[in-house]
PDB file of C-alpha atoms in Angstrom:
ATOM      1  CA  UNK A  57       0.000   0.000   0.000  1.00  0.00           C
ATOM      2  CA  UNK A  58       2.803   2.546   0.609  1.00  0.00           C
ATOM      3  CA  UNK A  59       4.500   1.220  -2.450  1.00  0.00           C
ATOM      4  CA  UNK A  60       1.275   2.287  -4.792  1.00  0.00           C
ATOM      5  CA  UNK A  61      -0.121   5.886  -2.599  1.00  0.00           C
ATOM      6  CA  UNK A  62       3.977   6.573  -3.477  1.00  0.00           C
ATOM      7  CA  UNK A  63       3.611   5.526  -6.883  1.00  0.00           C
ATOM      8  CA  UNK A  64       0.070   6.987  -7.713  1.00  0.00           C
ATOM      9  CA  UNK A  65       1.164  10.572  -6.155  1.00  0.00           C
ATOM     10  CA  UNK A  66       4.773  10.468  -8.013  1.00  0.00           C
ATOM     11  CA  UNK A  67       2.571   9.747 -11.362  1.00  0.00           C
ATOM     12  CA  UNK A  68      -1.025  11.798 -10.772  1.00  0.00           C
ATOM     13  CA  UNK A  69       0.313  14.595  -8.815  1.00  0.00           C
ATOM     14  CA  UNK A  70       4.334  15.432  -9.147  1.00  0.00           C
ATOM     15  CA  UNK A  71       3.441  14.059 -13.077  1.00  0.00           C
ATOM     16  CA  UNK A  72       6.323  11.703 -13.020  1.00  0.00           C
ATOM     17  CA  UNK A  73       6.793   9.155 -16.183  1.00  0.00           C
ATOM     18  CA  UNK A  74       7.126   5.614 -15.158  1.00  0.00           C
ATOM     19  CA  UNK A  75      10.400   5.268 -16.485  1.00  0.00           C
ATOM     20  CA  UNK A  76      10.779   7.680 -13.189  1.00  0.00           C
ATOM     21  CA  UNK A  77       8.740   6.313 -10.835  1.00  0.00           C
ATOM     22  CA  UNK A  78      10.148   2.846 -11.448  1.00  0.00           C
ATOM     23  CA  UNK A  79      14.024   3.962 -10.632  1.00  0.00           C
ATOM     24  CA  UNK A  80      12.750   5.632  -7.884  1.00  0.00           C
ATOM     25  CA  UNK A  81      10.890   2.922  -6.340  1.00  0.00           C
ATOM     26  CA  UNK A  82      13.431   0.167  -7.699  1.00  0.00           C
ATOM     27  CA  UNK A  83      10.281  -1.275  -9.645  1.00  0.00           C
ATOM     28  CA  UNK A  84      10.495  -2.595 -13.117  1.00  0.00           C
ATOM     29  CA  UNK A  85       7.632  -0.294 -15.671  1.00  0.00           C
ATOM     30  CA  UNK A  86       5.310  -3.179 -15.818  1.00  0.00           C
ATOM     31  CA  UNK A  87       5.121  -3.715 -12.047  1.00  0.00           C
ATOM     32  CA  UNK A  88       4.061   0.292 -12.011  1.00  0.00           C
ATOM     33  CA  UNK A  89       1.791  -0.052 -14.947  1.00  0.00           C
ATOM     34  CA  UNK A  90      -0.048  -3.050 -12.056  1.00  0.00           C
ATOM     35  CA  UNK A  91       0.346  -0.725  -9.416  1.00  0.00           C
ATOM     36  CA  UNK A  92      -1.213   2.262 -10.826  1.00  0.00           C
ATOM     37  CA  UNK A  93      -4.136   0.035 -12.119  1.00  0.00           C
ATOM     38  CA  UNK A  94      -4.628  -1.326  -8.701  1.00  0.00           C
ATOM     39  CA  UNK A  95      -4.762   2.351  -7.155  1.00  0.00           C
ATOM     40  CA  UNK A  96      -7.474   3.457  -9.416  1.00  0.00           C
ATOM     41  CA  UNK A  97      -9.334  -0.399  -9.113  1.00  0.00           C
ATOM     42  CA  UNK A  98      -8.978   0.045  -5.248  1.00  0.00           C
ATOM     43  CA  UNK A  99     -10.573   3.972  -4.903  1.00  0.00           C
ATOM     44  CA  UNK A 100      -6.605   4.883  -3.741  1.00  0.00           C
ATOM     45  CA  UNK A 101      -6.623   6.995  -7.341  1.00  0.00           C
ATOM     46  CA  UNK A 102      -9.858   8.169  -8.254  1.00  0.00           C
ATOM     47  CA  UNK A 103     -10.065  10.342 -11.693  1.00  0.00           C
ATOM     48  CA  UNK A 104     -13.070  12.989 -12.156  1.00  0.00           C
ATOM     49  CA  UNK A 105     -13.773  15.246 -14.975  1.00  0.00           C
ATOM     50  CA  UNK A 106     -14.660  18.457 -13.895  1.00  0.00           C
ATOM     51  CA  UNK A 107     -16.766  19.931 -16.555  1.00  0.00           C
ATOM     52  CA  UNK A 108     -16.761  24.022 -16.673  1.00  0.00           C
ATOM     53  CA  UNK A 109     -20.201  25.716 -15.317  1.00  0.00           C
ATOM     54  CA  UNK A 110     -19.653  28.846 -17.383  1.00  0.00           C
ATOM     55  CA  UNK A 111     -23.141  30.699 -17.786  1.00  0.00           C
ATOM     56  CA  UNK A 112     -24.289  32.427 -20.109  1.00  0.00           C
ATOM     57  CA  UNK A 113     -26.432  36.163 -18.613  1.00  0.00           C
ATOM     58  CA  UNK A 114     -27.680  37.333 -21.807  1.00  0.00           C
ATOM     59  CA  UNK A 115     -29.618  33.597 -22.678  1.00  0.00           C
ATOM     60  CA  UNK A 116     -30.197  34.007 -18.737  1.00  0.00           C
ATOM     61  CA  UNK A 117     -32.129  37.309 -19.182  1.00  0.00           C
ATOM     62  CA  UNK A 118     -33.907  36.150 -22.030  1.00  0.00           C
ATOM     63  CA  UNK A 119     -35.315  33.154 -20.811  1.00  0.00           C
ATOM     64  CA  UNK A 120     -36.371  34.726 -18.022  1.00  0.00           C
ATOM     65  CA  UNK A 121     -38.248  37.499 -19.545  1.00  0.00           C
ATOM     66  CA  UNK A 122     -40.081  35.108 -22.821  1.00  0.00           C
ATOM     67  CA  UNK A 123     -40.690  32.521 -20.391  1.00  0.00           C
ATOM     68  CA  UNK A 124     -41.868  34.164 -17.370  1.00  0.00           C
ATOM     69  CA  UNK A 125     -39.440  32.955 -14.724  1.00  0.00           C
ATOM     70  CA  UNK A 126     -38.447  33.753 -11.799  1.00  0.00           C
ATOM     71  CA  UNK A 127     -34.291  32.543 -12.189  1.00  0.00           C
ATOM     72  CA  UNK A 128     -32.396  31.359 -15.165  1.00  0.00           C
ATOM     73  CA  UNK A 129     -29.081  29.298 -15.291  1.00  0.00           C
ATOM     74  CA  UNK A 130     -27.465  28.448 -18.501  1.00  0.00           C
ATOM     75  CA  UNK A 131     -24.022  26.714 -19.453  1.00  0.00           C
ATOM     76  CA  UNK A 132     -22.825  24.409 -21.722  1.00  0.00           C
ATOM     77  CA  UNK A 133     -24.559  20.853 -21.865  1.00  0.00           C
ATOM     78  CA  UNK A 134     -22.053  19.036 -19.433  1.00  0.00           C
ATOM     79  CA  UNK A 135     -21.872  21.268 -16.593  1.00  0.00           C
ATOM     80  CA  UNK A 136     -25.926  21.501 -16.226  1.00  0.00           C
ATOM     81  CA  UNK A 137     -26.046  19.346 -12.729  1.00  0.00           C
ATOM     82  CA  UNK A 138     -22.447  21.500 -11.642  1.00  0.00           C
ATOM     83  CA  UNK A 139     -24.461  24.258 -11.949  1.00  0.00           C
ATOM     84  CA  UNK A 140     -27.729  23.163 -10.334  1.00  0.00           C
ATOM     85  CA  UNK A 141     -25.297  22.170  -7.624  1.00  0.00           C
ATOM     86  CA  UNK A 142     -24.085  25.627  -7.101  1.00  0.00           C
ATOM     87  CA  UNK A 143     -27.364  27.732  -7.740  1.00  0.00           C
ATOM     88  CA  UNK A 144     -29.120  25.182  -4.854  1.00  0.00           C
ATOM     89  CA  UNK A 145     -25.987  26.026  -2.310  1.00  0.00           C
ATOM     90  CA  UNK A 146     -26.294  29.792  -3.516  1.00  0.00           C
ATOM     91  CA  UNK A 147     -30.220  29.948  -2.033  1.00  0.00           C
ATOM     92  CA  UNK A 148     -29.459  29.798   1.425  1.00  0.00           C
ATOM     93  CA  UNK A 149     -32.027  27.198   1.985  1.00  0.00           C
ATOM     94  CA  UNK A 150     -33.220  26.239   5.388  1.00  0.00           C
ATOM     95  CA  UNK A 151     -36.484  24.405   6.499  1.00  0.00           C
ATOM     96  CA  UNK A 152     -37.752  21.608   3.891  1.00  0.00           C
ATOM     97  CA  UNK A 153     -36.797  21.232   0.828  1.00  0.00           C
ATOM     98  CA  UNK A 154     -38.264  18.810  -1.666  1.00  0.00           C
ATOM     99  CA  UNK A 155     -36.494  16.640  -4.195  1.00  0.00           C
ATOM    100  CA  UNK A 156     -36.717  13.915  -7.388  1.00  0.00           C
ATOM    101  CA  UNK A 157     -34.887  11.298  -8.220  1.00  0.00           C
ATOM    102  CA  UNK A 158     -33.485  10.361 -11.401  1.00  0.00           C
ATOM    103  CA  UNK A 159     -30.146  10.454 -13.713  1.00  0.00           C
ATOM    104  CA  UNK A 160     -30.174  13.790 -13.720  1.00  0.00           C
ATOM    105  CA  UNK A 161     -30.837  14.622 -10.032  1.00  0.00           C
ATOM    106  CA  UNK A 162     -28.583  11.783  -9.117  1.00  0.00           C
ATOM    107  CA  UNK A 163     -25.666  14.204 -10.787  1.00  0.00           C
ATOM    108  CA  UNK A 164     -26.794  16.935  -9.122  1.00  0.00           C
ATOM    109  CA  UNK A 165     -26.584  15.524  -5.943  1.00  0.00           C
ATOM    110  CA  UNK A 166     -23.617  14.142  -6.642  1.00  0.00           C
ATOM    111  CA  UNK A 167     -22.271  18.017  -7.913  1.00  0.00           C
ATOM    112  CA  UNK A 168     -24.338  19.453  -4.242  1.00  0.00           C
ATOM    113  CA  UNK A 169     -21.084  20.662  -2.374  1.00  0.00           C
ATOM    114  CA  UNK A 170     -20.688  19.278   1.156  1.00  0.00           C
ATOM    115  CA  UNK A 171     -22.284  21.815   3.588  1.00  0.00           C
ATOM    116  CA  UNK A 172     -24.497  23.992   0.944  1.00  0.00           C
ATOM    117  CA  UNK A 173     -27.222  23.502   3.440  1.00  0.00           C
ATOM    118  CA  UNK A 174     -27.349  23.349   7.798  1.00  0.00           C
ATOM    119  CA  UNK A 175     -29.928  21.243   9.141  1.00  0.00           C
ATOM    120  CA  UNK A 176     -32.144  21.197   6.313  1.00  0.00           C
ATOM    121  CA  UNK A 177     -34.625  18.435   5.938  1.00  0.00           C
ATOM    122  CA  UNK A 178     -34.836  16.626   2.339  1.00  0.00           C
ATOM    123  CA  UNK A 179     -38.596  14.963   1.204  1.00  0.00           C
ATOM    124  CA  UNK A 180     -38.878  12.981  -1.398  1.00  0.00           C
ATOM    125  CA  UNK A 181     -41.815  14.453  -3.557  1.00  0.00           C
ATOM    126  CA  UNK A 182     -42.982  11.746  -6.143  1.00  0.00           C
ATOM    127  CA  UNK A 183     -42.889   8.034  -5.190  1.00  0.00           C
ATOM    128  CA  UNK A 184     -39.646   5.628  -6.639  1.00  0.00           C
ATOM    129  CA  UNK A 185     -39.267   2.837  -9.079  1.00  0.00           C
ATOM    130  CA  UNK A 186     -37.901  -0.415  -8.155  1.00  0.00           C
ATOM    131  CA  UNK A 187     -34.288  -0.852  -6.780  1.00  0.00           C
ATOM    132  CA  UNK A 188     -31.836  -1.481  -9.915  1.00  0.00           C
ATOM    133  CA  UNK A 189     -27.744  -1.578 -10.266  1.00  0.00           C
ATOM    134  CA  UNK A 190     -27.722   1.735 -11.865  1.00  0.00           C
ATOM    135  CA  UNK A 191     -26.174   5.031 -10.893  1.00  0.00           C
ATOM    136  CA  UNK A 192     -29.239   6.998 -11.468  1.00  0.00           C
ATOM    137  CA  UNK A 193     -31.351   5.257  -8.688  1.00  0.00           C
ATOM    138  CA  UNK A 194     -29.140   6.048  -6.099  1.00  0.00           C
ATOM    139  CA  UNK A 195     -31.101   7.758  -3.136  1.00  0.00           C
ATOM    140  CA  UNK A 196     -30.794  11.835  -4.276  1.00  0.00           C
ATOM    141  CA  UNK A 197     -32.476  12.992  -1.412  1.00  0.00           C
ATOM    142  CA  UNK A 198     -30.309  10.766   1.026  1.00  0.00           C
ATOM    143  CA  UNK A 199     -27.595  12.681  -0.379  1.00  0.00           C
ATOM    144  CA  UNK A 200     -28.639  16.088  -0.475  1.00  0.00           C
ATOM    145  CA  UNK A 201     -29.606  15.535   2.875  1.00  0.00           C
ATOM    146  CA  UNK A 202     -26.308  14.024   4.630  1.00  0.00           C
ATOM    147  CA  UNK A 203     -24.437  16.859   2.559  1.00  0.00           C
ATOM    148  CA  UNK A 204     -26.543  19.449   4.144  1.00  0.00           C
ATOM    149  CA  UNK A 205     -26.267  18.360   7.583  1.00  0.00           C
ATOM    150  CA  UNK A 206     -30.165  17.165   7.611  1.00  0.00           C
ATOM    151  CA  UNK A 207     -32.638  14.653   7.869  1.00  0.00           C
ATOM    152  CA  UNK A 208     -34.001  12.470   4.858  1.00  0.00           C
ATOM    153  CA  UNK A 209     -37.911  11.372   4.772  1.00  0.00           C
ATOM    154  CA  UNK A 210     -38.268   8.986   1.723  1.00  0.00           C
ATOM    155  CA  UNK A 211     -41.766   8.539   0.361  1.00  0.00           C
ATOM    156  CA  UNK A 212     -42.017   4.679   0.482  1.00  0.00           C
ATOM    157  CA  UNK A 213     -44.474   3.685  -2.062  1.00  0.00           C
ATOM    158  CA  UNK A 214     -44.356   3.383  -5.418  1.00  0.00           C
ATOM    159  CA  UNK A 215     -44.164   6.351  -8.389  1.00  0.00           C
ATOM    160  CA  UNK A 216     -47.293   4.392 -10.103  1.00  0.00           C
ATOM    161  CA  UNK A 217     -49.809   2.185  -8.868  1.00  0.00           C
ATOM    162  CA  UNK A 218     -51.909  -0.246 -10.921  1.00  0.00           C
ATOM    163  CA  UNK A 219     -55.145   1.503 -10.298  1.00  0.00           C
ATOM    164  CA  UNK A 220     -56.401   4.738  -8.634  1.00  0.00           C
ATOM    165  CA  UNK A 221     -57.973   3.360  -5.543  1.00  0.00           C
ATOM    166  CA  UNK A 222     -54.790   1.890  -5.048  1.00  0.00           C
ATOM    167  CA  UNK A 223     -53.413   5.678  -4.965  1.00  0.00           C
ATOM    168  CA  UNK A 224     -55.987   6.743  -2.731  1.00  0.00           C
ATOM    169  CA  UNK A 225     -55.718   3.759  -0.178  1.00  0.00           C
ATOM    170  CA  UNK A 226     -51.995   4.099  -0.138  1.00  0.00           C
ATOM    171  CA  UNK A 227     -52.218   8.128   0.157  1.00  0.00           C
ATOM    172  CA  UNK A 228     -54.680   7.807   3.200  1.00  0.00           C
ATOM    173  CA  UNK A 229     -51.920   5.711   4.971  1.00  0.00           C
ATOM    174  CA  UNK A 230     -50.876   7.414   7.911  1.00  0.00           C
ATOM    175  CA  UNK A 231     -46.877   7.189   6.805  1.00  0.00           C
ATOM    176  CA  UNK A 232     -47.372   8.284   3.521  1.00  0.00           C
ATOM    177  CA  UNK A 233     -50.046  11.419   4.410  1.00  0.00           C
ATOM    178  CA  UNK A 234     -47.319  12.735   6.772  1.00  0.00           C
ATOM    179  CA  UNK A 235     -44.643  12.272   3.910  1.00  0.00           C
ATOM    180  CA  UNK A 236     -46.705  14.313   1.499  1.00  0.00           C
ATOM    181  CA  UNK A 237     -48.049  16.687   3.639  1.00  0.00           C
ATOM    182  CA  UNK A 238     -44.646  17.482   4.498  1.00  0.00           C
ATOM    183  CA  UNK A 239     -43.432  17.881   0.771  1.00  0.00           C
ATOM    184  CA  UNK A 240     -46.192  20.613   0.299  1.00  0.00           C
ATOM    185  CA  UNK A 241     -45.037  22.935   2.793  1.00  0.00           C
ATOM    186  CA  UNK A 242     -41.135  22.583   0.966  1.00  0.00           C
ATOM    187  CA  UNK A 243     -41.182  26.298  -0.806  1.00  0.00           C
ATOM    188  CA  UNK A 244     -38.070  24.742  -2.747  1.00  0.00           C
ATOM    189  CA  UNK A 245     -38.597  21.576  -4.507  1.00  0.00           C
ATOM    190  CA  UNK A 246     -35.802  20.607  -7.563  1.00  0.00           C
ATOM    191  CA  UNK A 247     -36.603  17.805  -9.948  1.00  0.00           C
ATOM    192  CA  UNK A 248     -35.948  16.676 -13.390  1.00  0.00           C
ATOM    193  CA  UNK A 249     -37.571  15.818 -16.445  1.00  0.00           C
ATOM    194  CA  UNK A 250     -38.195  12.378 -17.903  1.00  0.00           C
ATOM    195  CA  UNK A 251     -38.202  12.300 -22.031  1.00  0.00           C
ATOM    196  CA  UNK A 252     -40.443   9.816 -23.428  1.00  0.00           C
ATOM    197  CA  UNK A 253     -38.166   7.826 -25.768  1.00  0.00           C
ATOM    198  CA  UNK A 254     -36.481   6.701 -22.918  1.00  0.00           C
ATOM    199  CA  UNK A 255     -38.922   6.743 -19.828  1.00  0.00           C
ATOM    200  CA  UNK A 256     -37.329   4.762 -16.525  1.00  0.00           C
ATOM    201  CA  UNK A 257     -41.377   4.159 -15.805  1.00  0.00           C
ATOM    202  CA  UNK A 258     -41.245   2.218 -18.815  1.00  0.00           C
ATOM    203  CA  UNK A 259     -37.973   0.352 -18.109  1.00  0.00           C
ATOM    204  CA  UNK A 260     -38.718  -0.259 -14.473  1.00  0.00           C
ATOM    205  CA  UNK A 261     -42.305  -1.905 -15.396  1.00  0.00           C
ATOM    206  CA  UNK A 262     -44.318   1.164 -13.644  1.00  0.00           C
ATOM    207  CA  UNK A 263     -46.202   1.730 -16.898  1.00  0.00           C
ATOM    208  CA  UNK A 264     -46.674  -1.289 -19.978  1.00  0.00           C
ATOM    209  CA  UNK A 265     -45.749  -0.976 -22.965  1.00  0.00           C
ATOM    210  CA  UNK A 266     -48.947  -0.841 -24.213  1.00  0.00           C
ATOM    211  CA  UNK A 267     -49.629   2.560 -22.118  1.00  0.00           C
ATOM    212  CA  UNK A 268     -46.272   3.573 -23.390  1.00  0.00           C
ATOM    213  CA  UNK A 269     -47.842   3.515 -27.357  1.00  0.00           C
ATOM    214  CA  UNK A 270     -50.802   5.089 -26.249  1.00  0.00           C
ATOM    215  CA  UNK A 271     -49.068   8.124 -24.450  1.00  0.00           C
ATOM    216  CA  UNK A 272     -46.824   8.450 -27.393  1.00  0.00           C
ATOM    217  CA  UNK A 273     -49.831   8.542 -30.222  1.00  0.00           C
ATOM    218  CA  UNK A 274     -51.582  10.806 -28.385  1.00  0.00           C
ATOM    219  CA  UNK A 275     -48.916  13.291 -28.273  1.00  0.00           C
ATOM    220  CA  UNK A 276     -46.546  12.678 -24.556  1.00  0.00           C
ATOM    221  CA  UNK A 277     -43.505  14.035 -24.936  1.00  0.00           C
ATOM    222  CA  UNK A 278     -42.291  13.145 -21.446  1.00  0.00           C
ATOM    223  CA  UNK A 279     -42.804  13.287 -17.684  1.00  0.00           C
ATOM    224  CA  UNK A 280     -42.617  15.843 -14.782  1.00  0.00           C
ATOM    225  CA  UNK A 281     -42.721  13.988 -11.607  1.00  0.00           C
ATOM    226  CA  UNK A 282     -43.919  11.112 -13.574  1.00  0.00           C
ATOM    227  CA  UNK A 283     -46.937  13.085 -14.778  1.00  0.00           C
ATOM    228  CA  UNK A 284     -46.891  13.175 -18.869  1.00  0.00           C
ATOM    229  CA  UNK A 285     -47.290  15.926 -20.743  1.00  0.00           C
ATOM    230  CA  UNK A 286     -47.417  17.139 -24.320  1.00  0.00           C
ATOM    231  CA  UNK A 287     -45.835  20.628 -25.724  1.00  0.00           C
ATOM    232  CA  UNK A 288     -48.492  22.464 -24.587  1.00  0.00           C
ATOM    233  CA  UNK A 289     -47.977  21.498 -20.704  1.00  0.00           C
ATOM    234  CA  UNK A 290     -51.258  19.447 -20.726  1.00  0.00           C
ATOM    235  CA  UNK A 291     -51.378  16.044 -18.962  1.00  0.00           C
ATOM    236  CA  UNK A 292     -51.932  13.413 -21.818  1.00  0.00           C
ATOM    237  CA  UNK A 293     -53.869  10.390 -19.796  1.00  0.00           C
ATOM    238  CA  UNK A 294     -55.944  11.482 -16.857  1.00  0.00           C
ATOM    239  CA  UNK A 295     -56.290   8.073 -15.988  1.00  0.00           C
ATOM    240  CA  UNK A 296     -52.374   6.933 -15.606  1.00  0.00           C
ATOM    241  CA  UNK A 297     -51.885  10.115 -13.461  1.00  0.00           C
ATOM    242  CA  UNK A 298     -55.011   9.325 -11.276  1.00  0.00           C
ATOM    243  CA  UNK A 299     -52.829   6.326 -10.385  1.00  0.00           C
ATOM    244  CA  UNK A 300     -49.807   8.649  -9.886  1.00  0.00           C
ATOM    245  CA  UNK A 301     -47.877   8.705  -6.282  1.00  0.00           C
ATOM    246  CA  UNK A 302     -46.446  12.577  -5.789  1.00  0.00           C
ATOM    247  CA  UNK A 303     -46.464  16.671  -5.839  1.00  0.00           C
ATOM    248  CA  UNK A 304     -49.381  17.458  -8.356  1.00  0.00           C
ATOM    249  CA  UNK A 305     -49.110  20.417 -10.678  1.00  0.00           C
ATOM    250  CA  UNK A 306     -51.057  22.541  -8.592  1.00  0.00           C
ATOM    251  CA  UNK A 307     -48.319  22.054  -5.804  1.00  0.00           C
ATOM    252  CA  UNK A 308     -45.766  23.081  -8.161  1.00  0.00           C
ATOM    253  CA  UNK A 309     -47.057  25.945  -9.293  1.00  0.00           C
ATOM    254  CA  UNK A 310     -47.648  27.146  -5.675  1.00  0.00           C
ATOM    255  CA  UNK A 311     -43.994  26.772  -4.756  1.00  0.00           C
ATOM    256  CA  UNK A 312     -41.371  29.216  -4.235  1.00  0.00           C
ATOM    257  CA  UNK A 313     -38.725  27.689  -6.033  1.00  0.00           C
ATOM    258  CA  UNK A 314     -40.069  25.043  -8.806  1.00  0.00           C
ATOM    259  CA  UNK A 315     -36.512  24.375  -9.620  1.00  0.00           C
ATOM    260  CA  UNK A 316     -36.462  22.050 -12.802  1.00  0.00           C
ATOM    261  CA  UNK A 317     -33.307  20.882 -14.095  1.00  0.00           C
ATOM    262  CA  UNK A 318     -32.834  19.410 -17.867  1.00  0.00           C
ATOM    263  CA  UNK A 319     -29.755  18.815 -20.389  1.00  0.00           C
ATOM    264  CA  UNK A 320     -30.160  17.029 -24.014  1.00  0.00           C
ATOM    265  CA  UNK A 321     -32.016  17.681 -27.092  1.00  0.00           C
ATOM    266  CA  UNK A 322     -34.370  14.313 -26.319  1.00  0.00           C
ATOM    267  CA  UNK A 323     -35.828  16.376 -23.296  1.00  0.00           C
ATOM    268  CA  UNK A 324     -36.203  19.582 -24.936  1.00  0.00           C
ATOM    269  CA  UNK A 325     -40.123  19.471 -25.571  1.00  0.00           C
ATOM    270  CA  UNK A 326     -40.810  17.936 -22.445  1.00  0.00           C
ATOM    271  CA  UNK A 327     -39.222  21.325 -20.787  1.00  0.00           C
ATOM    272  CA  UNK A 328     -41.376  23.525 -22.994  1.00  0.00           C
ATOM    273  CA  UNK A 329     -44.177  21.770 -21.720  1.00  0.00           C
ATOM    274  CA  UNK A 330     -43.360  22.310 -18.599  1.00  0.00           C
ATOM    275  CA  UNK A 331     -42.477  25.745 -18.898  1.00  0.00           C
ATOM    276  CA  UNK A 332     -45.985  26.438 -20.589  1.00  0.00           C
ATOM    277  CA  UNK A 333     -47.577  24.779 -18.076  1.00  0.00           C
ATOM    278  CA  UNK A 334     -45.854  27.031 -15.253  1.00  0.00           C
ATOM    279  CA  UNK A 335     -45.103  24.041 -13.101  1.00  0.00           C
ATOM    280  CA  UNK A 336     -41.586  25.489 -13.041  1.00  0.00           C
ATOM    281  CA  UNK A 337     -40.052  29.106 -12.176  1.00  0.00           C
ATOM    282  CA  UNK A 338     -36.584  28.337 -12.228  1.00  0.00           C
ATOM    283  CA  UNK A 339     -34.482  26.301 -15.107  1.00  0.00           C
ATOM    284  CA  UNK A 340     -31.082  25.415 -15.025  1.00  0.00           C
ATOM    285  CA  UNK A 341     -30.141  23.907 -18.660  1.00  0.00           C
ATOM    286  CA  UNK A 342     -27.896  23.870 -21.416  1.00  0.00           C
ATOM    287  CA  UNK A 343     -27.817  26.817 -24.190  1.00  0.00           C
ATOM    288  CA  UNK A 344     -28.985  24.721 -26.782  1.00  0.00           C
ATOM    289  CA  UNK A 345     -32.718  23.892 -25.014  1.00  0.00           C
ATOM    290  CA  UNK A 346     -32.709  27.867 -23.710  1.00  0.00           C
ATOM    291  CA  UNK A 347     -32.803  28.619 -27.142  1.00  0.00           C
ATOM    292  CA  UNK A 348     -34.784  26.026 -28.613  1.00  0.00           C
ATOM    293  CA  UNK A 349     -37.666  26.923 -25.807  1.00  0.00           C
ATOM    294  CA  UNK A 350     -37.636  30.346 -26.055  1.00  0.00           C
ATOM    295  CA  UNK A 351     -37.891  29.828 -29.779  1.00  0.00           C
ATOM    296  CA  UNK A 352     -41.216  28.070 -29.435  1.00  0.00           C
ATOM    297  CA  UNK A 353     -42.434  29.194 -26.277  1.00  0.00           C
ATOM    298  CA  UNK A 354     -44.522  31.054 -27.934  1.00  0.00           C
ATOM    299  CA  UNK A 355     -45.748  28.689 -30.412  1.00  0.00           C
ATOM    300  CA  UNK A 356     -49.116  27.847 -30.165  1.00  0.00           C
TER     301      UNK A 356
END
């Protein structure tokens, strides 16, 4: 172990070859070459990519003057969670704050700097998929919440039920009332937006394929809090959300900060949607889906 921290600083941080490293360390190259591989395989070397957060005020300005909102945050494509990171520490937050999960949010949690909050105490506002090995179900509002020195309250059930009495039973539970009474009196909820190509209710088994076809032919585009819309903001299937678990519209529209945070051109519509629906007040994106929104915002 001292043999490969010596090795992995001489080579990562003091940018030694190791030609170098192994005369130093009276090593031959390919017992370095192991070494080094072992560091990163072991977490002894770990290698991130910080992607640059550089905004962009005048796309800022603009989308919040065509689209009616109350904050703007624009940078390139890759640094859209960095940034949602920083604008959520920037706030000041304190009390409850209400969160998503997801890819995306699972980035920005991951982005959240240690200590952007004290004390503050992280709901989770729509109800979960199933448990799979992928990095975008890990438990976003676990995180925020350790990072900002708080308390976590999951919401245990989950994101769609197979009918709407099954909603209501399951909403009437004492556990799960408390849960979402608590997430509407969060004045800050931050969430993401699901495209429809590529829906993790689909994937997960939350809504069949067959549902899938019909939300698609009759015009979904994706899902806010698992609620699908078209361009116009309007929930396709009244039905499939009647047997939706989480914040309605009406909640988000009532919030302080409706924080919604989107990158890619496959999520694009689904965030005009949104935005014409005025289920969100603040967006934190990429240039190119500033500009294609504020280009059709409008659009009718």
């Amino acid at each position: 172990m001292h043999l490969m921290v010596t090795a992995a600083r001489m080579a990562f941080i003091e940018d030694r070859s190791q030609t170098e490293i192994a005369s130093h360390t009276g090593l031959n190259r390919w017992q370095v070459r192991k070494l080094l591989a072992d560091a990163k395989e072991q977490g002894v070397v770990r290698i991130e990519i910080n992607p640059p957060s550089r905004r962009r005020p005048d796309l800022e300005a603009a989308l919040r003057e065509v689209c009616r909102l109350r904050d703007a945050v624009v940078v390139s494509n890759e640094g859209v969670a960095k940034a949602a990171g920083q604008y959520l520490a920037s706030c000041n937050l304190s009390g409850v704050v209400g969160v998503s999960w997801g890819r995306t949010m699972s980035q920005v949690a991951r982005w959240l700097p240690q200590g952007w909050a004290k004390g503050v105490q992280v709901v989770q506002i729509n109800g979960t998929v199933a448990p799979k090995p992928q990095d975008w179900h890990l438990n976003v509002a676990e995180t925020f919440a350790r990072k900002g020195d708080g308390q976590f309250v999951p919401l245990p059930v989950p994101a769609i039920v197979g009918s709407a009495v099954t909603r209501d039973v399951l909403e009437q539970d004492r556990i799960v009332a408390d849960v979402l009474s608590l997430s509407r009196i969060a004045q800050t909820v931050c969430f993401s937006f699901g495209a429809v190509e590529t829906s993790a209710l689909l994937a997960s088994g939350h809504i069949l394929p067959g549902e899938h076809d019909r939300l698609c032919s009759e015009g979904a585009v994706g899902d806010v809090l698992g609620r699908f819309i078209n361009t116009n903001g309007q929930i396709v299937d009244g039905g499939l959300d009647a047997r939706t678990i989480g914040l309605t519209f009406d909640d988000l529209r009532s919030r302080d900060r409706a924080i919604g945070v989107s990158s890619g051109a496959e999520k694009q519509n689904v965030v005009l949607g949104a935005l014409r629906a005025g289920i969100v007040n603040v967006l934190v994106t990429d240039e190119e889906t500033a500009t294609y929104v504020m280009e059709h915002f409008h659009d009718r």
